[in-house]
Amino acid sequence: MLLYGLLKRFIRAKCYKKKQSVEKLLTQKDIAEILSNRKNSPVFKYYGIRLLPTEEHSFKEVVGISDIHDLILIKGNEDTGERHIRERHDFWSIKKYLIQNEDGALAFQNQSKFPMDVAPIDYLKIADKVFSNGNLIEDNRHPMSDLFDLYIGEYEFSSQKNERVKLILYKGTKIIHSLFLVSSKYNHKRVSRFPFARGKVLLKKKKNKNVDETFIPYYDVKSKLRYGISIEKYPEHDLEHIYLIVFDTADYSHRNFIKLLEQKLTIFPSTKHEEVTYQNCDLRDVENFIMDIDYGLENNLIKLPRE
């Protein structure tokens, strides 16, 4: 056990030194401050109250206390608390995170997502269900286990099926660091090892053709725009033209257009409905084609004419 403890500290020092210098987690002083605010915070004083955080609130602000086990949810930031959970694991979040793959290269992390009908207001209810002594993982071998307690339990979502959920608390406290599904079954469908991330879908007017365009961008790990799906709409003909746009890696500005197909115009109830649909729908057929094009360009197997 002594050898394991030393090895764990060595791994943490090597693998997490850079990460910890960037991440903003709660310090022992922060934890003491949060717990000392019981006397003044309305969330502690009035049972069942939930605070809607604003920009003016500190990341340490308590936004909710769970109804059964008094678990504490703070406003947080991108590294811990409610914001961390929402940005990483909410079904509708489009924020991307990078990790190092087995080859040491940067890749997009495929963090698990909650079902689409789970909202931030549900986090404490889920945490309450998972929290119990029987769900505490005593032999937690994560390199940061000296900072956090890990609980793994089950929660029944609207699908009427129990799903395993991980609840991470700051060591020896009831302050929630993170909450997420073990399975990635609710994640958006994507091609395995796809090296690009879908960015925010844009609905705009294409000035050079005077047509409405839906643009679906794909970025690499350097946040450079590499590919795009352009849907041009011609309502007078009840048609839409779909193109793949290839951006030149030399300057990320020159573009090549590959026409994929023409089809009957897709009608949506609203522009918001269209944006959300294309942001989250299954586009693996086109993404597989993007991978083929990218492999060909990387290995000089194909050359696209400049336009």
XYZ file of C-alpha atoms in Angstrom:
307
model
C 0.000 0.000 0.000
C 2.902 2.349 0.758
C 4.344 1.718 -2.703
C 0.942 2.346 -4.281
C 0.558 5.608 -2.353
C 3.973 6.849 -3.499
C 3.257 5.810 -7.073
C -0.101 7.615 -7.011
C 1.553 10.818 -5.809
C 4.230 10.526 -8.499
C 1.602 10.064 -11.235
C -0.378 12.990 -9.937
C 2.700 15.219 -9.791
C 3.695 14.347 -13.360
C 0.316 14.132 -15.063
C -1.659 16.736 -13.197
C 0.884 19.441 -12.495
C -0.020 21.374 -15.629
C -3.710 20.630 -15.238
C -3.843 21.871 -11.651
C -2.001 25.052 -12.533
C -4.813 25.817 -14.975
C -7.860 24.435 -13.176
C -9.511 26.590 -10.558
C -10.703 24.182 -7.888
C -11.802 24.993 -4.357
C -9.006 25.450 -1.840
C -9.350 24.500 1.818
C -9.870 28.200 2.529
C -12.670 28.342 -0.069
C -14.344 25.286 1.458
C -14.174 26.784 4.950
C -15.663 30.030 3.614
C -18.556 28.215 1.927
C -19.378 26.254 5.058
C -19.134 29.355 7.255
C -21.739 31.133 5.132
C -24.491 28.948 6.579
C -25.472 31.813 8.904
C -25.992 34.380 6.143
C -26.818 32.583 2.879
C -30.579 32.456 2.106
C -30.007 29.075 0.482
C -28.988 27.682 3.879
C -31.629 29.594 5.850
C -34.769 28.813 3.833
C -35.481 25.185 3.004
C -35.899 24.389 -0.704
C -34.743 27.764 -2.049
C -32.608 27.815 -5.212
C -30.452 30.785 -6.193
C -30.216 31.819 -9.844
C -26.533 32.799 -10.201
C -25.512 35.951 -12.057
C -22.190 37.375 -13.216
C -22.022 39.338 -9.965
C -21.921 36.191 -7.846
C -18.586 34.616 -6.889
C -17.901 31.126 -8.220
C -18.054 30.034 -4.577
C -21.671 31.187 -4.191
C -23.982 28.403 -2.991
C -26.887 28.067 -5.436
C -28.701 25.118 -3.900
C -28.857 22.561 -1.093
C -30.273 19.096 -1.788
C -33.544 18.177 -0.073
C -32.489 14.871 1.496
C -28.747 14.821 2.238
C -27.928 18.558 2.357
C -25.495 18.290 -0.551
C -24.132 21.694 -1.535
C -24.059 22.942 -5.127
C -21.985 26.056 -5.820
C -22.179 28.323 -8.872
C -18.724 27.089 -9.850
C -16.651 27.731 -12.943
C -15.571 25.685 -15.947
C -13.563 23.399 -13.637
C -15.915 22.708 -10.722
C -19.506 23.042 -9.502
C -22.763 23.720 -11.363
C -21.213 25.517 -14.339
C -18.659 22.721 -14.755
C -21.400 20.066 -14.774
C -23.628 22.058 -17.126
C -20.926 22.911 -19.668
C -19.441 19.429 -19.736
C -22.419 17.126 -19.361
C -25.601 18.967 -20.361
C -27.044 17.429 -23.536
C -27.369 20.824 -25.219
C -23.900 22.138 -24.374
C -21.586 22.608 -27.384
C -18.452 23.401 -25.391
C -15.530 21.121 -26.268
C -12.695 19.875 -24.057
C -9.279 18.575 -25.066
C -7.335 15.619 -23.686
C -4.171 13.789 -24.683
C -4.804 10.489 -26.448
C -2.683 7.358 -26.082
C -0.213 8.741 -28.632
C 0.223 11.971 -26.682
C -1.602 14.071 -29.277
C -4.475 16.403 -28.450
C -7.977 15.062 -29.104
C -11.528 16.085 -28.283
C -12.847 14.485 -25.116
C -16.049 12.491 -25.448
C -17.407 13.340 -21.987
C -20.758 11.731 -21.152
C -24.009 13.669 -21.566
C -27.218 13.584 -19.558
C -30.481 12.800 -21.401
C -31.884 15.823 -23.245
C -34.680 16.399 -20.709
C -32.300 16.761 -17.738
C -31.862 20.394 -16.686
C -29.515 22.001 -14.119
C -32.404 22.148 -11.649
C -32.292 18.316 -11.609
C -28.640 18.017 -10.537
C -29.296 18.066 -6.781
C -32.124 15.542 -7.082
C -29.828 13.163 -8.977
C -26.981 13.723 -6.482
C -29.311 13.002 -3.553
C -30.203 9.637 -5.062
C -26.572 8.649 -5.659
C -25.246 9.789 -2.269
C -25.120 6.996 0.324
C -22.433 5.241 2.324
C -22.989 2.099 0.290
C -22.121 3.945 -2.918
C -18.858 5.439 -1.638
C -15.883 3.971 -3.518
C -13.393 3.197 -0.771
C -10.651 1.976 -3.095
C -10.674 4.983 -5.409
C -7.505 4.789 -7.505
C -7.926 8.068 -9.331
C -4.721 10.161 -9.056
C -6.739 12.990 -7.443
C -8.518 10.794 -4.892
C -6.856 12.684 -2.043
C -8.925 15.731 -3.080
C -12.280 14.097 -3.798
C -14.696 11.396 -2.620
C -16.297 9.312 -5.367
C -19.803 7.846 -5.209
C -21.283 5.613 -7.905
C -24.994 4.871 -7.770
C -28.084 4.567 -9.938
C -30.734 7.042 -10.978
C -33.921 6.417 -12.938
C -34.311 8.915 -15.756
C -37.466 9.439 -17.809
C -36.560 6.425 -19.933
C -37.683 4.338 -16.949
C -34.283 2.684 -16.854
C -31.704 3.004 -14.090
C -28.418 4.523 -15.208
C -25.141 4.531 -13.291
C -24.052 8.006 -12.200
C -20.815 9.287 -10.664
C -21.005 11.912 -7.924
C -17.750 13.597 -6.905
C -17.581 15.565 -3.642
C -14.740 17.555 -2.144
C -12.988 15.251 0.319
C -14.790 14.957 3.649
C -17.498 17.488 2.675
C -20.888 17.550 0.963
C -19.779 20.136 -1.605
C -20.347 18.847 -5.144
C -17.423 19.018 -7.536
C -18.968 17.094 -10.439
C -21.838 14.826 -11.461
C -22.078 12.762 -14.643
C -23.245 9.533 -16.237
C -20.895 6.568 -16.424
C -22.232 5.663 -19.873
C -22.015 7.858 -22.957
C -25.181 6.353 -24.491
C -26.949 9.750 -24.622
C -24.068 11.494 -26.387
C -24.542 12.942 -29.844
C -23.747 10.370 -32.516
C -20.295 10.930 -33.974
C -17.742 9.041 -36.015
C -15.212 7.111 -33.940
C -11.899 9.001 -33.670
C -13.342 11.930 -35.608
C -10.617 14.610 -35.252
C -12.896 17.639 -35.596
C -15.566 19.251 -33.434
C -18.828 20.724 -34.652
C -19.003 24.425 -33.854
C -22.005 26.677 -33.444
C -24.429 26.402 -36.347
C -24.964 29.705 -38.184
C -28.007 30.822 -40.157
C -27.108 33.690 -42.460
C -27.630 35.384 -45.799
C -25.094 34.404 -48.463
C -24.498 37.781 -50.077
C -22.733 36.654 -53.241
C -25.711 34.485 -54.195
C -28.433 36.320 -52.243
C -29.685 33.065 -50.706
C -30.239 31.905 -47.152
C -27.518 29.575 -45.894
C -27.201 27.227 -42.944
C -23.520 26.755 -42.121
C -22.234 23.905 -39.926
C -18.549 24.464 -39.061
C -15.958 21.890 -38.000
C -12.850 22.940 -36.058
C -9.596 21.146 -35.280
C -7.922 20.940 -31.860
C -6.198 24.284 -32.547
C -9.629 25.935 -32.954
C -8.948 26.423 -36.658
C -11.853 26.149 -39.098
C -11.130 23.129 -41.300
C -14.421 22.015 -42.858
C -17.974 23.221 -43.154
C -21.331 21.987 -44.394
C -23.153 24.687 -46.336
C -26.879 24.321 -47.043
C -28.097 26.844 -49.616
C -31.866 27.294 -49.796
C -33.881 28.026 -52.912
C -37.530 28.173 -51.762
C -38.749 29.361 -55.169
C -37.656 25.952 -56.520
C -38.397 24.035 -53.295
C -34.759 22.890 -53.306
C -31.654 23.075 -51.187
C -28.061 22.537 -52.318
C -25.645 20.960 -49.857
C -21.887 21.548 -50.148
C -18.824 20.458 -48.228
C -16.402 23.364 -47.808
C -12.710 22.498 -47.393
C -10.499 25.163 -45.836
C -6.836 25.340 -46.817
C -4.578 24.542 -43.831
C -1.948 26.933 -45.167
C -3.979 30.020 -44.291
C -7.397 28.672 -43.187
C -9.120 31.062 -45.542
C -9.007 29.689 -49.097
C -11.931 27.371 -49.735
C -12.848 24.493 -52.006
C -16.497 23.557 -52.550
C -17.628 19.969 -53.089
C -21.284 19.639 -53.990
C -22.767 16.717 -52.079
C -26.381 16.727 -53.257
C -29.548 18.588 -54.130
C -32.738 17.703 -52.304
C -36.223 18.929 -51.496
C -36.202 21.968 -49.204
C -36.374 21.016 -45.522
C -38.999 23.066 -43.684
C -38.613 23.868 -39.981
C -41.180 25.433 -37.614
C -38.700 28.199 -36.730
C -35.094 29.265 -37.262
C -34.314 28.246 -33.663
C -35.683 24.777 -34.331
C -33.464 24.533 -37.415
C -30.378 25.706 -35.524
C -30.898 23.218 -32.667
C -31.624 20.372 -35.086
C -28.428 20.804 -37.102
C -26.417 21.441 -33.925
C -27.309 18.024 -32.521
C -28.389 15.743 -35.377
C -26.551 12.678 -36.659
C -24.253 13.759 -39.515
C -21.978 10.725 -39.526
C -22.377 10.107 -43.255
C -20.886 13.513 -44.058
C -18.348 13.260 -41.217
C -17.063 9.947 -42.607
C -16.654 11.676 -45.959
C -14.749 14.495 -44.236
C -12.378 11.934 -42.717
C -11.791 10.376 -46.137
C -11.080 13.783 -47.687
C -8.804 14.742 -44.804
C -6.834 11.480 -45.055
C -6.411 11.978 -48.794
C -5.184 15.557 -48.385
C -2.824 14.660 -45.525
C -1.233 11.857 -47.545
C -1.214 13.661 -50.915
C -3.599 11.077 -52.350
C -5.966 13.716 -53.638
C -5.613 17.326 -54.718
C -8.483 19.757 -54.779
C -8.532 22.520 -57.382
C -8.360 26.068 -56.034
C -11.537 28.078 -56.525
